[in-house]
Coordinates of C-alpha atoms and ligand atoms in Angstrom, one line a residue:
M33 CA -9.2 -46.2 26.5
A34 CA -11.7 -49.0 26.7
K35 CA -14.1 -49.6 23.9
Q36 CA -17.4 -47.6 24.4
E37 CA -20.7 -49.1 23.4
F38 CA -23.2 -47.3 21.2
Q39 CA -26.3 -46.0 22.8
T40 CA -28.8 -48.9 22.4
E41 CA -30.7 -47.7 19.5
V42 CA -27.7 -46.9 17.4
S43 CA -26.6 -50.4 16.3
Q44 CA -30.2 -51.3 15.6
L45 CA -30.6 -48.2 13.5
L46 CA -27.4 -48.8 11.6
Q47 CA -28.6 -52.1 10.4
L48 CA -31.9 -50.5 9.3
I49 CA -30.1 -47.7 7.4
I50 CA -27.8 -50.1 5.7
H51 CA -30.6 -52.3 4.6
S52 CA -33.1 -49.8 3.6
L53 CA -30.8 -47.4 1.7
Y54 CA -28.9 -50.0 -0.3
S55 CA -30.4 -48.6 -3.6
H56 CA -28.8 -45.2 -3.0
P57 CA -25.6 -45.8 -1.1
E58 CA -24.0 -42.8 -2.8
I59 CA -25.9 -40.4 -0.6
F60 CA -23.4 -41.1 2.2
L61 CA -21.1 -38.7 0.5
R62 CA -23.7 -35.9 0.4
E63 CA -24.2 -36.5 4.2
L64 CA -20.5 -36.3 5.0
I65 CA -20.0 -33.2 2.8
S66 CA -22.9 -31.5 4.3
N67 CA -21.6 -32.2 7.8
S68 CA -18.3 -30.6 6.8
S69 CA -20.1 -27.7 5.3
D70 CA -22.0 -27.2 8.6
A71 CA -18.8 -27.4 10.5
L72 CA -17.3 -24.7 8.3
D73 CA -20.4 -22.5 8.7
K74 CA -20.2 -22.8 12.4
L75 CA -16.5 -21.9 12.5
R76 CA -16.9 -19.0 10.2
Y77 CA -19.7 -17.7 12.4
L78 CA -17.6 -18.0 15.5
T79 CA -14.6 -16.3 13.9
L80 CA -16.8 -13.4 13.1
T81 CA -18.6 -13.1 16.4
D82 CA -16.7 -14.7 19.2
E83 CA -14.0 -12.5 20.8
A84 CA -11.8 -15.5 21.8
L85 CA -11.9 -17.1 18.4
K86 CA -11.6 -14.0 16.2
Q87 CA -7.9 -14.4 15.7
L88 CA -8.2 -18.0 14.5
P89 CA -7.3 -18.6 10.8
F90 CA -10.3 -19.4 8.6
D91 CA -9.3 -21.2 5.5
P92 CA -12.5 -23.0 4.5
R93 CA -12.2 -26.1 2.4
I94 CA -13.4 -29.6 2.1
D95 CA -11.0 -32.2 0.7
L96 CA -11.8 -35.6 -0.7
E97 CA -8.9 -37.9 -1.2
A98 CA -9.3 -41.3 -2.8
D99 CA -6.9 -44.2 -2.8
E100 CA -8.0 -46.8 -5.3
T101 CA -5.5 -49.5 -4.3
A102 CA -6.0 -49.2 -0.5
H103 CA -9.8 -48.8 -1.0
T104 CA -10.0 -45.8 1.3
L105 CA -11.8 -42.5 0.9
T106 CA -11.1 -39.5 3.1
V107 CA -13.4 -36.5 3.7
S108 CA -11.6 -33.7 5.4
D109 CA -12.6 -30.2 6.5
T110 CA -11.1 -27.2 8.2
G111 CA -14.3 -26.6 10.2
I112 CA -15.2 -26.3 13.9
G113 CA -14.0 -29.9 14.8
M114 CA -14.9 -31.8 17.9
N115 CA -13.4 -32.5 21.3
E116 CA -13.8 -35.8 23.2
A117 CA -17.2 -34.9 24.7
D118 CA -18.5 -33.8 21.3
L119 CA -17.4 -37.0 19.7
I120 CA -19.2 -39.1 22.3
A121 CA -22.3 -36.9 22.2
N122 CA -22.5 -36.6 18.4
L123 CA -21.2 -39.9 17.0
G124 CA -22.0 -42.2 19.9
T125 CA -25.7 -41.5 20.5
I126 CA -28.7 -40.8 18.5
A127 CA -30.4 -38.7 21.1
R128 CA -33.0 -37.5 18.7
S129 CA -36.7 -37.8 19.2
G130 CA -37.0 -38.5 15.5
T131 CA -35.3 -41.9 15.8
K132 CA -38.4 -43.8 16.6
N133 CA -40.3 -42.2 13.8
F134 CA -37.5 -42.9 11.5
V135 CA -37.6 -46.6 12.4
S136 CA -41.3 -46.7 12.0
Q137 CA -41.2 -45.0 8.6
L138 CA -38.6 -47.4 7.2
S139 CA -41.1 -50.0 6.0
G140 CA -41.8 -48.3 2.7
D141 CA -39.8 -48.8 -0.5
A142 CA -36.2 -48.0 -0.3
K143 CA -36.4 -45.0 -2.5
K144 CA -38.8 -43.2 -0.3
D145 CA -36.7 -44.1 2.6
S146 CA -33.7 -42.3 1.2
N147 CA -35.5 -39.1 1.6
L148 CA -35.9 -39.6 5.3
I149 CA -32.4 -39.9 6.2
G150 CA -31.7 -36.1 6.0
Q151 CA -34.8 -35.3 7.9
F152 CA -33.8 -37.4 10.9
G153 CA -30.2 -36.4 11.1
V154 CA -28.7 -39.8 11.0
G155 CA -26.4 -38.7 8.2
F156 CA -23.0 -39.7 9.5
Y157 CA -24.0 -43.3 10.1
S158 CA -25.0 -43.8 6.4
A159 CA -21.3 -44.1 5.7
F160 CA -21.3 -47.5 7.2
M161 CA -23.2 -48.6 4.1
V162 CA -20.0 -48.5 2.2
A163 CA -17.4 -48.9 4.9
D164 CA -16.3 -51.7 7.2
K165 CA -14.5 -49.3 9.5
I166 CA -14.5 -45.5 9.9
E167 CA -11.8 -43.4 11.5
V168 CA -12.5 -39.8 12.5
V169 CA -9.5 -37.6 13.5
T170 CA -10.7 -34.3 14.7
R171 CA -9.5 -31.2 16.6
K172 CA -11.8 -28.5 17.9
A173 CA -11.2 -24.9 17.0
G174 CA -9.4 -23.1 19.9
E175 CA -8.2 -26.4 21.5
E176 CA -4.8 -28.1 21.2
Q177 CA -5.7 -31.8 21.7
A178 CA -7.0 -33.9 18.8
Y179 CA -8.8 -37.2 19.1
R180 CA -9.2 -40.3 17.0
W181 CA -12.6 -42.1 17.0
T182 CA -12.8 -45.5 15.3
S183 CA -15.7 -47.8 14.9
D184 CA -16.8 -50.8 12.8
G185 CA -20.4 -49.5 13.1
K186 CA -21.6 -52.6 14.7
T187 CA -20.7 -52.8 18.4
G188 CA -19.2 -49.6 19.6
F189 CA -16.4 -47.1 19.2
D190 CA -12.9 -46.3 20.5
I191 CA -11.6 -42.8 21.3
E192 CA -7.9 -42.1 21.8
P193 CA -5.7 -39.0 21.7
A194 CA -4.2 -38.1 18.4
S195 CA -2.7 -35.1 16.6
R196 CA -3.9 -32.9 13.9
E197 CA -2.1 -29.8 12.6
V198 CA -5.1 -27.5 12.4
A199 CA -8.6 -27.5 13.7
G200 CA -11.1 -29.5 11.7
T201 CA -12.3 -33.1 11.0
T202 CA -11.0 -35.9 8.8
V203 CA -13.3 -38.8 8.2
K204 CA -11.6 -41.8 6.7
L205 CA -13.6 -44.6 5.3
F206 CA -12.2 -48.1 4.8
L207 CA -14.4 -49.1 1.9
N208 CA -16.1 -52.5 1.9
E209 CA -16.7 -54.7 -1.1
E210 CA -19.8 -52.7 -2.1
G211 CA -18.2 -49.4 -1.4
K212 CA -15.0 -49.9 -3.5
S213 CA -16.3 -47.9 -6.4
Y214 CA -16.3 -44.7 -4.3
A215 CA -12.6 -44.6 -4.5
S216 CA -12.9 -43.8 -8.2
S217 CA -12.3 -40.2 -9.1
W218 CA -14.9 -39.9 -11.8
R219 CA -17.5 -41.5 -9.6
L220 CA -16.7 -39.0 -6.8
K221 CA -16.8 -36.1 -9.2
E222 CA -20.2 -37.2 -10.5
I223 CA -21.7 -37.5 -7.0
V224 CA -20.3 -34.2 -5.8
K225 CA -21.8 -32.4 -8.9
K226 CA -25.1 -34.2 -8.4
Y227 CA -25.6 -33.5 -4.7
S228 CA -23.1 -30.9 -3.4
N229 CA -22.4 -28.5 -6.3
H230 CA -23.8 -25.5 -4.5
I231 CA -22.2 -26.1 -1.1
A232 CA -20.8 -22.6 -0.4
F233 CA -17.2 -23.9 0.2
P234 CA -14.7 -25.3 -2.3
I235 CA -14.5 -29.1 -2.5
Y236 CA -11.2 -30.4 -3.7
L237 CA -10.5 -33.9 -5.0
T238 CA -7.0 -35.4 -4.8
Y239 CA -6.5 -38.4 -7.0
D240 CA -4.1 -40.1 -9.5
K241 CA -4.7 -38.6 -12.8
S242 CA -3.6 -40.5 -15.9
E243 CA -2.8 -38.5 -19.0
W244 CA -1.5 -39.7 -22.4
N245 CA 2.0 -38.6 -23.0
A246 CA 2.2 -38.3 -26.8
E247 CA 5.9 -37.9 -26.9
E248 CA 6.8 -41.0 -25.0
K249 CA 3.7 -42.9 -26.1
K250 CA 2.6 -43.9 -22.7
S251 CA 0.3 -42.7 -20.0
D252 CA 1.7 -40.7 -17.1
T253 CA 0.1 -40.8 -13.8
T254 CA 0.3 -37.7 -11.5
R255 CA -1.3 -37.0 -8.2
V256 CA -3.4 -33.9 -8.6
T257 CA -5.8 -31.8 -6.6
E258 CA -8.8 -30.2 -8.4
Q259 CA -11.8 -28.3 -7.3
V260 CA -14.9 -30.3 -8.2
N261 CA -17.9 -28.1 -7.2
A262 CA -19.1 -24.7 -8.3
A263 CA -19.0 -23.4 -4.7
S264 CA -21.2 -20.4 -5.3
A265 CA -24.1 -19.1 -3.2
M266 CA -26.3 -19.9 -6.2
W267 CA -29.2 -17.9 -5.0
R268 CA -27.1 -14.7 -5.3
R269 CA -26.7 -15.2 -9.0
S270 CA -29.2 -13.5 -11.2
K271 CA -32.3 -15.4 -12.2
S272 CA -31.6 -15.2 -15.9
E273 CA -28.4 -17.2 -15.4
L274 CA -30.1 -20.0 -13.6
S275 CA -31.7 -23.0 -15.1
D276 CA -34.5 -25.2 -13.7
D277 CA -31.9 -27.8 -13.0
D278 CA -29.8 -25.4 -11.0
Y279 CA -32.8 -24.7 -8.8
K280 CA -33.7 -28.3 -8.4
E281 CA -30.1 -29.2 -7.6
L282 CA -29.8 -26.6 -4.9
Y283 CA -33.1 -27.7 -3.4
K284 CA -31.8 -31.2 -3.2
S285 CA -28.6 -30.2 -1.6
I286 CA -30.1 -28.1 1.1
T287 CA -33.0 -30.4 2.0
G288 CA -31.7 -33.9 1.3
D289 CA -34.9 -34.6 -0.5
S290 CA -34.4 -36.5 -3.7
T291 CA -37.7 -35.5 -5.3
D292 CA -38.0 -32.4 -7.3
P293 CA -39.8 -29.5 -5.6
L294 CA -43.3 -28.5 -6.8
F295 CA -42.6 -24.8 -7.0
W296 CA -39.8 -22.3 -6.2
F297 CA -39.9 -18.5 -5.8
H298 CA -36.7 -16.5 -6.1
T299 CA -36.6 -12.9 -5.1
Q300 CA -33.7 -10.5 -5.2
A301 CA -34.8 -7.3 -3.4
E302 CA -32.9 -4.0 -3.7
G303 CA -33.7 -0.6 -2.3
S304 CA -34.0 0.3 1.3
L305 CA -33.4 -3.3 2.3
E306 CA -31.2 -5.6 0.3
Y307 CA -31.9 -9.3 0.5
T308 CA -32.3 -12.5 -1.5
T309 CA -34.9 -15.1 -0.7
L310 CA -35.3 -18.5 -2.4
F311 CA -38.3 -20.5 -1.3
Y312 CA -39.2 -24.0 -2.3
I313 CA -42.4 -26.0 -1.9
P314 CA -41.5 -29.7 -1.4
A315 CA -43.5 -32.2 -3.5
K316 CA -44.4 -34.1 -0.3
A317 CA -45.2 -32.5 3.0
P318 CA -42.4 -32.8 5.6
L319 CA -43.1 -35.7 8.0
D320 CA -43.1 -33.4 11.0
L321 CA -45.8 -31.1 9.5
Y322 CA -48.3 -32.0 12.3
Q323 CA -45.9 -32.3 15.1
A324 CA -45.6 -29.6 17.7
E325 CA -41.8 -30.0 17.5
Y326 CA -41.5 -29.4 13.8
K327 CA -38.3 -28.0 12.3
G328 CA -38.4 -24.8 10.5
G329 CA -37.2 -25.2 6.9
V330 CA -35.6 -21.9 6.1
K331 CA -31.9 -21.1 6.6
L332 CA -30.8 -17.6 7.4
Y333 CA -27.7 -16.2 5.9
V334 CA -26.2 -12.8 6.3
K335 CA -24.0 -11.7 3.4
R336 CA -23.7 -15.3 2.3
V337 CA -22.6 -16.5 5.8
F338 CA -24.8 -19.1 7.2
I339 CA -26.3 -17.9 10.5
L340 CA -28.9 -20.5 11.6
D341 CA -31.5 -22.9 10.4
D342 CA -34.4 -24.7 12.0
S343 CA -35.7 -21.4 13.3
K344 CA -39.4 -21.0 13.7
E345 CA -39.1 -17.2 13.6
L346 CA -38.3 -16.9 9.9
L347 CA -41.8 -17.7 8.6
P348 CA -45.1 -18.1 10.4
Q349 CA -46.1 -21.5 11.7
Y350 CA -48.6 -22.2 8.9
L351 CA -45.9 -21.9 6.3
R352 CA -43.7 -24.4 8.1
F353 CA -43.6 -26.7 5.0
V354 CA -41.7 -24.1 3.0
R355 CA -38.0 -24.7 2.5
G356 CA -35.3 -22.4 1.4
I357 CA -33.0 -19.5 2.1
I358 CA -33.1 -15.9 3.4
D359 CA -29.9 -14.0 2.8
S360 CA -29.8 -10.5 4.1
E361 CA -27.2 -7.7 3.5
D362 CA -28.5 -5.6 6.4
L363 CA -28.5 -7.9 9.4
P364 CA -25.6 -8.0 11.8
L365 CA -23.7 -11.3 11.7
N366 CA -24.1 -11.8 15.4
V367 CA -27.8 -11.6 15.4
S368 CA -28.9 -14.2 18.0
R369 CA -31.9 -16.5 17.9
E370 CA -33.4 -14.5 20.8
L371 CA -33.1 -11.2 19.0
L372 CA -34.5 -12.4 15.8
Q373 CA -38.0 -11.9 16.9
Q374 CA -37.6 -8.2 17.6
N375 CA -35.3 -7.4 14.7
R376 CA -36.9 -4.8 12.4
V377 CA -35.0 -5.8 9.3
L378 CA -36.0 -9.4 9.7
T379 CA -39.6 -8.5 10.4
T380 CA -39.7 -6.6 7.2
I381 CA -38.1 -9.4 5.2
K382 CA -40.5 -11.9 6.8
T383 CA -43.6 -9.8 6.0
A384 CA -42.5 -9.4 2.4
S385 CA -41.6 -13.1 2.2
I386 CA -45.0 -14.2 3.3
K387 CA -46.7 -11.9 0.8
K388 CA -44.4 -13.2 -1.9
I389 CA -45.0 -16.9 -1.2
L390 CA -48.7 -16.4 -1.1
S391 CA -49.0 -14.3 -4.2
E392 CA -46.7 -16.7 -6.1
L393 CA -48.8 -19.6 -5.0
K394 CA -51.9 -17.8 -6.3
A395 CA -50.1 -17.2 -9.7
A396 CA -49.1 -20.9 -9.7
A397 CA -52.7 -21.9 -9.2
N398 CA -53.8 -19.9 -12.2
R399 CA -50.9 -21.1 -14.3
D400 CA -50.7 -24.7 -13.6
A401 CA -53.9 -26.2 -12.2
D402 CA -52.7 -29.8 -12.0
K403 CA -49.6 -28.9 -10.0
Y404 CA -51.7 -26.8 -7.8
T405 CA -54.0 -29.7 -7.1
E406 CA -50.9 -31.7 -6.0
F407 CA -50.0 -28.7 -3.8
S408 CA -53.5 -28.6 -2.2
G409 CA -53.4 -32.4 -1.5
Q410 CA -50.3 -31.7 0.7
Y411 CA -50.8 -28.2 2.1
N412 CA -54.5 -27.2 2.1
R413 CA -54.8 -27.7 5.8
P414 CA -51.8 -25.6 6.9
L415 CA -53.2 -22.8 4.7
K416 CA -56.5 -23.0 6.6
E417 CA -54.5 -22.5 9.8
G418 CA -53.2 -19.4 8.1
L419 CA -56.8 -18.2 7.6
Y420 CA -57.2 -18.4 11.3
S421 CA -53.9 -16.9 12.4
D422 CA -52.9 -14.5 9.7
Y423 CA -55.5 -11.8 9.4
A424 CA -53.4 -9.6 7.2
N425 CA -53.2 -12.1 4.4
R426 CA -56.7 -13.5 4.8
E427 CA -57.8 -12.3 1.4
V428 CA -55.2 -14.1 -0.6
L429 CA -55.4 -17.2 1.6
L430 CA -59.1 -17.4 0.9
D431 CA -58.1 -17.7 -2.8
L432 CA -55.6 -20.4 -2.0
V433 CA -57.6 -22.9 0.0
R434 CA -59.6 -25.6 -1.8
F435 CA -62.8 -27.5 -0.9
K436 CA -64.9 -30.4 -1.8
S437 CA -68.3 -29.5 -3.1
T438 CA -71.8 -30.7 -4.1
A439 CA -71.3 -29.2 -7.5
V440 CA -68.1 -30.6 -8.8
E441 CA -65.8 -33.6 -8.3
G442 CA -62.4 -33.1 -6.7
L443 CA -61.5 -29.8 -5.2
T444 CA -62.8 -26.3 -5.9
S445 CA -62.0 -22.8 -4.9
F446 CA -64.2 -20.0 -3.5
A447 CA -63.7 -18.1 -6.7
D448 CA -65.0 -21.0 -8.9
A449 CA -67.9 -21.6 -6.6
K450 CA -68.7 -17.9 -6.8
G451 CA -68.6 -18.2 -10.5
R452 CA -71.2 -21.0 -10.4
M453 CA -73.6 -19.1 -8.2
K454 CA -77.2 -18.8 -9.5
E455 CA -78.2 -15.5 -10.9
D456 CA -80.2 -14.5 -7.9
Q457 CA -78.3 -16.4 -5.3
K458 CA -77.3 -14.2 -2.4
S459 CA -74.6 -16.1 -0.5
L460 CA -72.1 -18.9 -0.8
Y461 CA -72.9 -21.9 1.4
Y462 CA -70.9 -24.5 3.2
I463 CA -71.5 -27.3 5.6
T464 CA -69.1 -28.4 8.4
G465 CA -69.0 -30.8 11.3
G466 CA -68.3 -34.4 10.3
S467 CA -67.0 -36.8 7.7
E468 CA -67.5 -36.2 4.0
Q469 CA -70.1 -38.9 3.8
L470 CA -72.0 -37.6 6.8
L471 CA -72.0 -34.1 5.4
R472 CA -73.0 -35.1 1.9
N473 CA -76.0 -37.0 3.3
S474 CA -77.1 -34.4 5.7
P475 CA -80.8 -33.4 5.6
L476 CA -79.6 -29.8 5.7
L477 CA -78.5 -30.1 2.1
E478 CA -81.9 -31.3 0.8
L479 CA -83.3 -28.1 -0.4
Y480 CA -80.0 -26.8 -1.7
K481 CA -79.8 -30.0 -3.8
K482 CA -83.4 -29.5 -5.0
K483 CA -82.7 -25.9 -6.0
G484 CA -79.4 -26.7 -7.5
I485 CA -77.5 -24.4 -5.1
E486 CA -73.9 -25.5 -4.6
V487 CA -72.7 -26.2 -1.0
L488 CA -69.0 -26.6 -0.1
I489 CA -68.3 -29.6 1.9
L490 CA -65.8 -28.7 4.7
D491 CA -64.9 -32.0 6.3
D492 CA -61.5 -31.0 7.8
D493 CA -61.7 -31.1 11.6
I494 CA -60.5 -27.5 11.8
D495 CA -62.9 -26.2 9.2
E496 CA -65.6 -25.2 11.7
I497 CA -63.3 -23.2 13.9
V498 CA -61.6 -21.5 10.9
F499 CA -64.7 -20.6 8.9
S500 CA -66.9 -19.6 11.8
T501 CA -64.7 -16.5 12.0
I502 CA -64.9 -15.7 8.3
E503 CA -68.0 -14.0 7.1
K504 CA -67.3 -13.0 3.6
Y505 CA -65.4 -14.0 0.5
G506 CA -64.8 -10.7 -1.2
E507 CA -68.3 -9.0 -1.3
T508 CA -70.1 -12.3 -1.0
D509 CA -71.5 -13.6 2.3
L510 CA -70.3 -17.0 3.5
K511 CA -73.0 -19.0 5.3
A512 CA -73.0 -22.3 7.2
V513 CA -76.1 -24.3 6.2
S514 CA -76.5 -25.5 9.8
K515 CA -77.1 -22.0 11.2
A516 CA -80.6 -21.3 12.4
A517 CA -81.3 -18.1 10.5
T518 CA -83.2 -18.9 7.4
S519 CA -81.1 -17.9 4.5
E520 CA -82.3 -15.1 2.2
D521 CA -82.1 -17.5 -0.6
F522 CA -85.0 -19.5 1.0
K523 CA -87.1 -16.7 2.3
D524 CA -89.7 -17.2 -0.4
D525 CA -90.2 -20.9 0.5
A526 CA -91.8 -20.1 3.8
E527 CA -95.6 -20.3 3.5
P528 CA -97.4 -18.4 6.3
E529 CA -100.7 -20.4 6.1
Q530 CA -98.9 -23.6 6.5
A531 CA -96.8 -22.3 9.4
D532 CA -100.0 -21.4 11.2
A533 CA -101.5 -24.8 10.6
I534 CA -98.6 -26.7 12.0
K535 CA -98.2 -24.5 15.1
P536 CA -100.2 -26.8 17.5
L537 CA -98.0 -29.8 16.6
L538 CA -94.8 -27.8 17.1
E539 CA -96.0 -26.8 20.5
K540 CA -96.9 -30.3 21.4
I541 CA -93.4 -31.5 20.3
K542 CA -91.8 -28.7 22.3
A543 CA -93.7 -29.6 25.4
T544 CA -92.6 -33.2 25.1
L545 CA -88.9 -32.4 24.5
G546 CA -88.8 -29.8 27.2
D547 CA -85.4 -28.3 27.8
R548 CA -83.6 -30.6 25.5
V549 CA -84.3 -28.2 22.7
K550 CA -84.1 -24.4 22.4
D551 CA -87.0 -24.3 20.0
V552 CA -89.1 -26.3 17.6
R553 CA -90.2 -24.8 14.4
A554 CA -91.3 -25.3 10.8
S555 CA -88.4 -25.8 8.4
V556 CA -88.1 -24.5 4.9
R557 CA -84.8 -26.2 4.2
L558 CA -85.9 -29.8 4.2
A559 CA -87.2 -31.8 1.2
D560 CA -87.0 -35.6 2.0
S561 CA -86.3 -35.7 5.7
P562 CA -88.9 -35.1 8.4
S563 CA -86.6 -33.1 10.7
C564 CA -83.2 -31.6 11.2
I565 CA -81.0 -29.8 13.8
V566 CA -79.8 -26.2 13.4
S567 CA -77.7 -24.1 15.7
D568 CA -77.6 -20.4 16.5
E569 CA -75.5 -18.0 14.5
E570 CA -73.0 -17.5 17.4
E571 CA -73.0 -20.9 18.9
P572 CA -70.6 -23.8 18.1
S573 CA -72.4 -26.6 16.4
L574 CA -73.2 -29.8 18.3
Q575 CA -70.4 -31.6 16.5
M576 CA -68.0 -28.9 17.6
Q577 CA -69.3 -29.0 21.2
Q578 CA -68.7 -32.8 21.2
M579 CA -65.2 -32.2 20.0
L580 CA -64.4 -29.5 22.5
R581 CA -65.7 -31.7 25.3
A582 CA -63.6 -34.6 24.1
M583 CA -60.6 -32.2 24.3
G584 CA -61.3 -31.6 27.9
Q585 CA -63.4 -28.5 27.9
K586 CA -65.8 -29.7 30.6
E587 CA -67.1 -26.3 31.6
M588 CA -68.7 -25.6 28.3
P589 CA -72.4 -24.8 28.7
A590 CA -74.4 -27.2 26.7
A591 CA -75.9 -25.2 23.9
K592 CA -79.3 -26.5 23.0
P593 CA -80.2 -27.3 19.4
T594 CA -83.2 -26.0 17.5
L595 CA -85.3 -28.7 16.0
E596 CA -86.8 -28.0 12.6
I597 CA -89.8 -30.0 11.3
N598 CA -90.6 -30.4 7.7
P599 CA -94.4 -29.6 7.3
D600 CA -94.4 -31.3 3.9
H601 CA -93.2 -34.6 5.1
E602 CA -95.7 -37.5 5.2
I603 CA -95.0 -38.4 8.8
V604 CA -95.6 -34.8 9.9
K605 CA -98.8 -34.6 7.9
K606 CA -100.1 -37.7 9.6
L607 CA -99.2 -36.5 13.0
L608 CA -101.0 -33.3 12.2
A609 CA -104.1 -35.2 11.1
R610 CA -104.3 -37.0 14.5
P611 CA -103.7 -34.4 17.1
D612 CA -104.6 -36.6 20.1
D613 CA -102.8 -39.8 19.2
P614 CA -100.4 -40.8 22.0
V615 CA -97.8 -41.8 19.4
T616 CA -97.0 -38.1 19.0
Q617 CA -94.9 -38.3 22.1
D618 CA -92.7 -41.1 20.8
A619 CA -92.6 -39.4 17.4
A620 CA -91.4 -36.1 18.9
W621 CA -88.4 -37.9 20.5
L622 CA -87.7 -40.0 17.4
L623 CA -87.7 -36.8 15.2
L624 CA -85.1 -35.3 17.5
D625 CA -82.9 -38.4 17.9
Q626 CA -82.8 -39.2 14.2
A627 CA -81.8 -35.6 13.4
L628 CA -79.0 -35.9 16.0
L629 CA -77.8 -39.2 14.6
L630 CA -77.6 -37.7 11.1
E631 CA -75.5 -34.9 12.6
G632 CA -73.1 -37.5 13.9
V633 CA -73.9 -36.7 17.5
Q634 CA -74.1 -39.4 20.1
L635 CA -77.4 -39.9 21.7
Q636 CA -77.6 -39.2 25.4
D637 CA -80.0 -42.1 26.0
P638 CA -79.8 -44.7 23.3
A639 CA -81.8 -47.2 25.3
S640 CA -84.9 -45.0 25.3
F641 CA -84.4 -44.4 21.6
V642 CA -84.5 -48.1 20.9
Q643 CA -87.5 -48.6 23.2
R644 CA -89.5 -45.9 21.3
L645 CA -88.4 -47.2 18.0
N646 CA -89.7 -50.7 19.0
R647 CA -93.0 -49.4 20.2
V648 CA -93.6 -47.6 16.9
L649 CA -92.4 -50.6 14.9
Q650 CA -94.8 -52.8 16.8
M651 CA -97.7 -50.6 15.9
S652 CA -96.8 -50.7 12.3
I653 CA -96.4 -54.4 11.9
Ligands
ADP974 P1 -26.6 -34.3 11.6 O1 -25.5 -33.8 10.7 O2 -27.9 -34.5 10.9 O3 -26.8 -33.6 12.9 P2 -24.9 -36.6 11.8 O4 -25.1 -38.0 12.3 O5 -24.5 -36.6 10.4 O6 -26.2 -35.9 12.0 O7 -23.9 -35.9 12.7 C1 -24.1 -35.8 14.0 C2 -23.3 -34.6 14.6 O8 -21.9 -34.9 14.6 C3 -23.5 -33.3 13.9 O9 -24.6 -32.7 14.3 C4 -22.2 -32.6 14.3 O10 -22.4 -32.0 15.5 C5 -21.2 -33.7 14.4 N1 -20.4 -33.8 13.2 C6 -20.5 -34.6 12.2 N2 -19.6 -34.4 11.2 C7 -18.8 -33.3 11.6 C8 -17.7 -32.6 11.1 N3 -17.2 -32.9 9.9 N4 -17.2 -31.6 11.8 C9 -17.7 -31.3 13.0 N5 -18.8 -31.9 13.6 C10 -19.3 -32.9 12.9

């Protein structure tokens, strides 16, 4: 058969992989073993569920065979195997949307890059780092014909008919200069222990073993086959038997991440339902965290048999960064992706798992503040999505999210802010709708600053949507400082006599601004600024309206802002002293426009703003 060319991106990608992963070439073995393990999982699943394949033998094993003189290494499995079409589809194309991302992420240092390889499923190709040529002989379970695929990893590949006694796949590497050391048995053992110790199937190594023969005073060499991994479903062992290193190792072998996880939570439930869950929080958020097409990170097992991974049904979307395993004793093996959603057993496990993850995170926050800060740096935002979507767990989620604040550096929690409340302070306050800098400088904060009342700075773009639906933290009211109603904490600041005195000015301003504002009134929340904008309790803020409009919500009725005027401000006092001065008109618009600008809202008519500003400037010079 004629040589077939790689799909365009493949050869380019191969070169990139080879160059960017040179510092960890050994991971090629982890990738090949995990492919074999997947192939065995798939076959086991079929022999348990597929009528036609039920009678097939299932003798799961992965074999490594090294030849130090020929410089070859063979990785062989008794898994599902591939037919000709599979070979072309799986080893000739990289039809994955992640490819482009992968290429664009490759610029960083090589160590970081080695973490990416698993995420983007380019595993097999990493073997070309250590091999000049790769030969794959494979036979699909249930089919008679085997095929041989060969490639130098540069130009293309050949496929020809071959024979293989049983179903499965044999990958033979012809090691290059750099890869020679991977034919050494001690090196192979070391790598298997490091990366693949908890693969559920036995991995055997066949090699020439030299032993000192004391009688004949020489070393004898015999060809031996030894199992080199522990091959246990580690998560099913009791917690007391497991060390931190065991957990870290399993994490690395199931995720391909080479960095230790931040936290892990291991649960072995007994009783009406029997299941094991082991969840990990990666140190760095997965790259697809904010992509609609993210991959779920939890693998489902039934009685230690791998059923599926990548499923979005196993945990809610906002916990999509969690990695790990759910292993149930009570689910049927043939549970399908479609049925998962309605399965009562799984729903129960899922509900318990969410509770467990959240409560463990809360415990971790109390136990290890520094680590929790790292966690917040990566996952604060998805937790806020949870506040919005997971009503049942809102209370604990409120304890898990973190905020910037006017009172402390770094991040703080609702609980801590509550602890800092003044003795007679009634509510907790926050400000939303713009960048941190914009919010910190907002005139709305002036009085809070003056009175020493803490305000949480919520500068995430989803904060306003999320927190507009949340009215309380525990028993304490949560209030946005931009809302029109004067807070109870400032009730005493209103002076009725002053309010009366300023009324005529307010009316004049209102008449000038017409229907651009809902109302104009005296403010008790300002200290240094002459004016500010507030919005109604139920209305989205101006910032938010701007965002919704940018997102295509054209139909939204333009909610009008309420303009508040600071009676104590010099400008306002002067205007009050000269009721008939024509400058009042320009001043009215300038008071509105400057308040809008400080809110980060674009002016509808910047030209008029500038004209007025210039008129006023001219008078003052
Ligand atoms: P990934 O494993 O991340 O999907 P790879 O490039 O390593 O990416 O493999 C591509 C595909 O080739 C696999 O998804 C699988 O379908 C197939 N494959 C690779 N190795 C084997 C194997 N040992 N047995 C059966 N199929 C395999």
